[in-house]
CSV table of C-alpha atoms in Angstrom, one decimal:
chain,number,residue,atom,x,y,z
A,166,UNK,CA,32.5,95.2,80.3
A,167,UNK,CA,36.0,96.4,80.6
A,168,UNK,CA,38.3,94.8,78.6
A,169,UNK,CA,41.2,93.8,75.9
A,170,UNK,CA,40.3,92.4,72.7
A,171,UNK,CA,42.7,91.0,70.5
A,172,UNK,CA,41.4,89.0,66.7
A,173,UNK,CA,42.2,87.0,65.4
A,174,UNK,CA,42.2,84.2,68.4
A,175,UNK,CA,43.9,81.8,66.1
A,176,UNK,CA,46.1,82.5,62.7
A,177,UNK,CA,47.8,80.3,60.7
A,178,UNK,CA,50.2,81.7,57.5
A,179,UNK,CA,52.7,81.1,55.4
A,180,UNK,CA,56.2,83.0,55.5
A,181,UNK,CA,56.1,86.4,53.9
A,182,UNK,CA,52.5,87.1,53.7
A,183,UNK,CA,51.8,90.2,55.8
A,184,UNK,CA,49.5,89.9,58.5
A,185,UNK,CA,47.7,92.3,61.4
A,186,UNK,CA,46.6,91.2,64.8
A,187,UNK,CA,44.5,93.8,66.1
A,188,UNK,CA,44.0,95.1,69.7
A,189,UNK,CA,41.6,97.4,71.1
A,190,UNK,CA,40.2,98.0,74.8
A,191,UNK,CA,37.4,100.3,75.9
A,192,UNK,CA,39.1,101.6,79.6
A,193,UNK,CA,40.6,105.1,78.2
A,194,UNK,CA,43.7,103.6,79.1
A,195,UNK,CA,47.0,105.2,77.9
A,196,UNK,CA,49.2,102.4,77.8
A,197,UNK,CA,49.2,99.7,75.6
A,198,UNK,CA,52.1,97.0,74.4
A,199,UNK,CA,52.5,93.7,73.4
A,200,UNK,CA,54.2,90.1,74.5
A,201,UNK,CA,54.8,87.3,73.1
A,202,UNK,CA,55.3,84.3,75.0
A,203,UNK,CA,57.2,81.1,73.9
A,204,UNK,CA,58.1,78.0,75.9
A,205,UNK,CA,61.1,78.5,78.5
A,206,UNK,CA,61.1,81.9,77.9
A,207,UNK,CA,57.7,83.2,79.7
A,208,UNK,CA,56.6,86.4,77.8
A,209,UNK,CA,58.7,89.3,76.3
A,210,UNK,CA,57.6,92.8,75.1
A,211,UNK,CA,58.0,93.5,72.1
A,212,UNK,CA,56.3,97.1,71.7
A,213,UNK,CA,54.8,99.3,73.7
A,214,UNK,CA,53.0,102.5,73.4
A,215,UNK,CA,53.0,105.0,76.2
A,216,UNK,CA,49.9,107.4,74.3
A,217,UNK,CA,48.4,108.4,70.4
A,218,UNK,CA,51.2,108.6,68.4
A,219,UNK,CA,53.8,107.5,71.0
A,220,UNK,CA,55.7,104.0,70.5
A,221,UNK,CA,58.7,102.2,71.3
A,222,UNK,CA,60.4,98.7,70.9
A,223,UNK,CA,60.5,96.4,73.8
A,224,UNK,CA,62.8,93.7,74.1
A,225,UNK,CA,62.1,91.6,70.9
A,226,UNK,CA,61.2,94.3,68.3
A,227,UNK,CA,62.8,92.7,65.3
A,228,UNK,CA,60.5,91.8,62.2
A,229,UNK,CA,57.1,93.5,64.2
A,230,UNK,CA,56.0,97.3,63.7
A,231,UNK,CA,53.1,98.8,65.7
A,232,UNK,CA,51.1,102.1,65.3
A,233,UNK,CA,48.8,104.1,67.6
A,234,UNK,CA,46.7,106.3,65.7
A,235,UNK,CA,43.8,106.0,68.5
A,236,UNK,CA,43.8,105.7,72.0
A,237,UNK,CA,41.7,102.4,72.0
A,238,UNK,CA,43.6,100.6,69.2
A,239,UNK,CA,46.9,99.1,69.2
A,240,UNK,CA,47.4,96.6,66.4
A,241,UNK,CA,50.9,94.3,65.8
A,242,UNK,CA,52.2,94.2,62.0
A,243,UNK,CA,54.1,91.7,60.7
A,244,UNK,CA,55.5,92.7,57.3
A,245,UNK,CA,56.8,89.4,56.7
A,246,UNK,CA,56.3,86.9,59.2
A,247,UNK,CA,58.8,84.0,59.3
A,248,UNK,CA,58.8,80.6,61.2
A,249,UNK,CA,60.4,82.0,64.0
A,250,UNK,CA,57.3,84.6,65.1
A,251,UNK,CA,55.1,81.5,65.5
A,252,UNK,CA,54.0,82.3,68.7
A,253,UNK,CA,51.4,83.3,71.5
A,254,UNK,CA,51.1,86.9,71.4
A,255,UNK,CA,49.2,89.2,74.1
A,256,UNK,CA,48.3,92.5,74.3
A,257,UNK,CA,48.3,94.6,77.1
A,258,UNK,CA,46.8,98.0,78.6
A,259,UNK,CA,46.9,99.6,81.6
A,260,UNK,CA,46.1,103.6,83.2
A,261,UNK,CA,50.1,104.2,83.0
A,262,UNK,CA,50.5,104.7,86.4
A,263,UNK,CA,53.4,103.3,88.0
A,264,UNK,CA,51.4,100.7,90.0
A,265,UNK,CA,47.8,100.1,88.0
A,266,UNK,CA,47.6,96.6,86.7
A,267,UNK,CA,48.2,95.3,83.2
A,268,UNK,CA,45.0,94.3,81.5
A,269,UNK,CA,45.6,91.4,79.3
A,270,UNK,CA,43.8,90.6,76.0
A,271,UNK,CA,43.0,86.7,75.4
A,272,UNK,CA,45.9,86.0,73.3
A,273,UNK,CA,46.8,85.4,69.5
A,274,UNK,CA,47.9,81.5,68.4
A,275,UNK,CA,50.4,82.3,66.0
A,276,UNK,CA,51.4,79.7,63.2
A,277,UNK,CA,53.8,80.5,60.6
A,278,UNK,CA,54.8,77.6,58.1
B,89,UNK,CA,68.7,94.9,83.0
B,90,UNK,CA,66.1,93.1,85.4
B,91,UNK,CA,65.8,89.3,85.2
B,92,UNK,CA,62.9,86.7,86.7
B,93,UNK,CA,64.1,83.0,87.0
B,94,UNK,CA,61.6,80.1,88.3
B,95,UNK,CA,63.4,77.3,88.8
B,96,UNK,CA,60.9,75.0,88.9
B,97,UNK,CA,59.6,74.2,85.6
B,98,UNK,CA,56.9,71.8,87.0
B,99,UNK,CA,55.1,71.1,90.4
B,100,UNK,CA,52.3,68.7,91.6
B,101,UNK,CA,50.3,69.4,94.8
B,102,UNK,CA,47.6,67.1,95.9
B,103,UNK,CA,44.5,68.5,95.9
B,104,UNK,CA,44.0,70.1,99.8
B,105,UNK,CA,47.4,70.2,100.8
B,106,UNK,CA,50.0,73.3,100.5
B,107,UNK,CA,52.7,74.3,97.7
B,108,UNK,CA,55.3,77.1,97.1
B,109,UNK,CA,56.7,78.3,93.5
B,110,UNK,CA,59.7,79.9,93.7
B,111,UNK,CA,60.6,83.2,92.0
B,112,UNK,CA,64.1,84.6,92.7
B,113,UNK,CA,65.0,88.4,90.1
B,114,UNK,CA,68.0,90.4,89.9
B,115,UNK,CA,67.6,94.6,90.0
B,116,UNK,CA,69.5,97.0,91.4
B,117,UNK,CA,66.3,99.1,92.2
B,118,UNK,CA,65.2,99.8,95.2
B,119,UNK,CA,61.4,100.3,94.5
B,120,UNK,CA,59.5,98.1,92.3
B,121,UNK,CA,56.7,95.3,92.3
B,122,UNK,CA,56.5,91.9,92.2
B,123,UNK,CA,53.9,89.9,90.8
B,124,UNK,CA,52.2,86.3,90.1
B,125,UNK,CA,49.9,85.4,87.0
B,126,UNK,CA,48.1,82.4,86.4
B,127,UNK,CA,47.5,81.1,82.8
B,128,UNK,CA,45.0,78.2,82.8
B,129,UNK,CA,44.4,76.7,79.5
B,130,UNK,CA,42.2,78.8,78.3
B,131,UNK,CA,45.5,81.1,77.9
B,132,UNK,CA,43.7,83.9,80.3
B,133,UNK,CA,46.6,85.7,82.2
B,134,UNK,CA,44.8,86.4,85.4
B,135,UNK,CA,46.7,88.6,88.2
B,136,UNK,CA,46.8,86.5,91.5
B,137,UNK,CA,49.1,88.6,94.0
B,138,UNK,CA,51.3,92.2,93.8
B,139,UNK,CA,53.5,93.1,96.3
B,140,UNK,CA,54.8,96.7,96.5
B,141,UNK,CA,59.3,96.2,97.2
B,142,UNK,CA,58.4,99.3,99.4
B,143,UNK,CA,56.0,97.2,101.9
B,144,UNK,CA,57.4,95.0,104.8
B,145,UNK,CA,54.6,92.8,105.1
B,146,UNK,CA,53.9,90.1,102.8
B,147,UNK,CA,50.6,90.5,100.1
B,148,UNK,CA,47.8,87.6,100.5
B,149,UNK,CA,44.9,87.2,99.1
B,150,UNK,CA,42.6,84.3,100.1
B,151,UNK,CA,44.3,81.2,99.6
B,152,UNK,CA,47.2,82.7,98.0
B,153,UNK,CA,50.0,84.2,99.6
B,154,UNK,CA,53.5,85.7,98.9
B,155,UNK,CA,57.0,85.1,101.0
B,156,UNK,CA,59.0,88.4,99.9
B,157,UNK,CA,62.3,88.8,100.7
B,158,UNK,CA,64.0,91.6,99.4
B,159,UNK,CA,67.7,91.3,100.6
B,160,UNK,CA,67.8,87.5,99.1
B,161,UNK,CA,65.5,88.8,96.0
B,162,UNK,CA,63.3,86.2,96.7
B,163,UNK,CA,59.4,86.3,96.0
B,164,UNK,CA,57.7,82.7,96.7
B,165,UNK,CA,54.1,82.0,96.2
B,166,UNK,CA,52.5,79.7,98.6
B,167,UNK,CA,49.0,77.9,97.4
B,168,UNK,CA,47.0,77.0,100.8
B,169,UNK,CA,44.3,74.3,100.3
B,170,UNK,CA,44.8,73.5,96.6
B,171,UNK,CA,42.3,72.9,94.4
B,172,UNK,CA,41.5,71.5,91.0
B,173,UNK,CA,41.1,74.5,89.4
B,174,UNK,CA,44.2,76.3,90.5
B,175,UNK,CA,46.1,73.8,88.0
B,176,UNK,CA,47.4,76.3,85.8
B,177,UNK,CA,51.3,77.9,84.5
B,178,UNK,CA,51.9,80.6,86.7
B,179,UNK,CA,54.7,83.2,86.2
B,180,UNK,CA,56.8,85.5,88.1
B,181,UNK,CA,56.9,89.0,86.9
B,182,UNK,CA,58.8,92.2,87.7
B,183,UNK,CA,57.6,95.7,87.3
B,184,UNK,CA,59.7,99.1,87.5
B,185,UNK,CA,57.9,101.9,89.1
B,186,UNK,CA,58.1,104.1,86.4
B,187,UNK,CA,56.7,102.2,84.1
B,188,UNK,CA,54.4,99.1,83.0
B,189,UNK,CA,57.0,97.0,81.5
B,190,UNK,CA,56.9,93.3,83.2
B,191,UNK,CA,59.4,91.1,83.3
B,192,UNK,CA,58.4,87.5,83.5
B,193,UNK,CA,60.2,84.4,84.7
B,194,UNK,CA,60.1,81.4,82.3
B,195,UNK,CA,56.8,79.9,84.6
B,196,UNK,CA,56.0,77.0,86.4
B,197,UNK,CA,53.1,74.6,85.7
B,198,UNK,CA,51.5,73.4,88.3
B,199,UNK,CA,49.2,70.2,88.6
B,200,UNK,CA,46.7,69.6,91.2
B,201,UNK,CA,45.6,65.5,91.4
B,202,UNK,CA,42.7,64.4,92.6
């Protein structure tokens, strides 16, 4: 089945302790970012990745890094999360093509205390 | 920079009868889409409608359809024959051509009663 994973589905942690949410799909596809969505604001990107090796911020990149050592994988890396980043995060993938469809992973429940 | 604003943080529809989200952006694009996504709770973003800024004639799929009107920027999403299950935030979202960046509005929930 095609599709967007994205672990954990729900993370709770306490300011500073560095965390990963991964993200991987299994459609070849070459792009890949990530959202987070918080109330009254919708979602925002805040990386997104147009191939391997190839990155760039979004609108809210502060206190997030990203890699893309493989196609399929595209994980989010907070170094030191603060209260602030508590938040639903998404990832997304899509062909790349100016009209293909985003492909959206189940979404992260973030909780930093 | 592109902006999405729903002004319409919440909506109820009786179940059967007929609604319309609004969705209003600001671009100074000419070609781009337009899109709707519903998040029920399970958090799912599910793609409902597209409309290409390029096509004339309004997208519609099923019950769902779309009232695009470029000059005014205006992109409403009309729900025929509710029903329970389309209870749900949905959200407004822009996309450039060149690229797979969306823009999304702030959403609107919608409730359906019974």
């Amino acid at each position: 089945e095609a599709q967007v994973t994205q672990n954990p589905r729900y993370l709770i942690t306490v300011t500073g302790k560095k965390l990963t949410v991964t993200c991987s799909q299994n459609m070849n596809h070459e792009y890949m970012s990530w959202y987070r969505q918080d109330p009254g604001l919708g979602l925002r990107q805040i990386y997104y990745s147009m191939n391997v090796e190839v990155t760039d911020k979004g609108d809210v990149p502060e206190g997030y890094k990203v890699s893309r050592k493989e196609k399929r994988n595209f994980p989010l890396i907070l170094e030191s999360p603060s209260p602030n980043q508590t938040s639903l995060y998404f990832c997304a993938s899509s062909l790349g093509t100016a009209n293909s469809p985003l492909h959206f992973g189940n979404g992260t429940r973030l909780t930093v205390t | 920079a592109q902006t999405v604003t729903q002004s319409q943080p919440e909506m109820s529809v009786q179940e059967a009868e007929t609604v319309t989200l609004s969705c209003t952006y600001d671009t100074s694009e000419s070609d781009y889409y337009l899109f709707w996504y519903k998040q029920p709770p399970s958090r799912q973003m599910i793609l409902v409608i597209r409309q290409e800024a390029y096509k004339q004639q309004n997208a519609t799929e099923n019950r769902f359809s779309v009232n695009f009107q470029k000059a005014a920027k205006s992109f409403s999403l009309k729900i025929s024959d509710s029903q329970l299950g389309d209870a749900a935030m949905y959200f407004c979202a822009f996309s450039m051509e060149y690229g797979n960046k969306l823009v999304f509005g702030a959403g609107t929930i919608l409730r359906v009663k019974s």
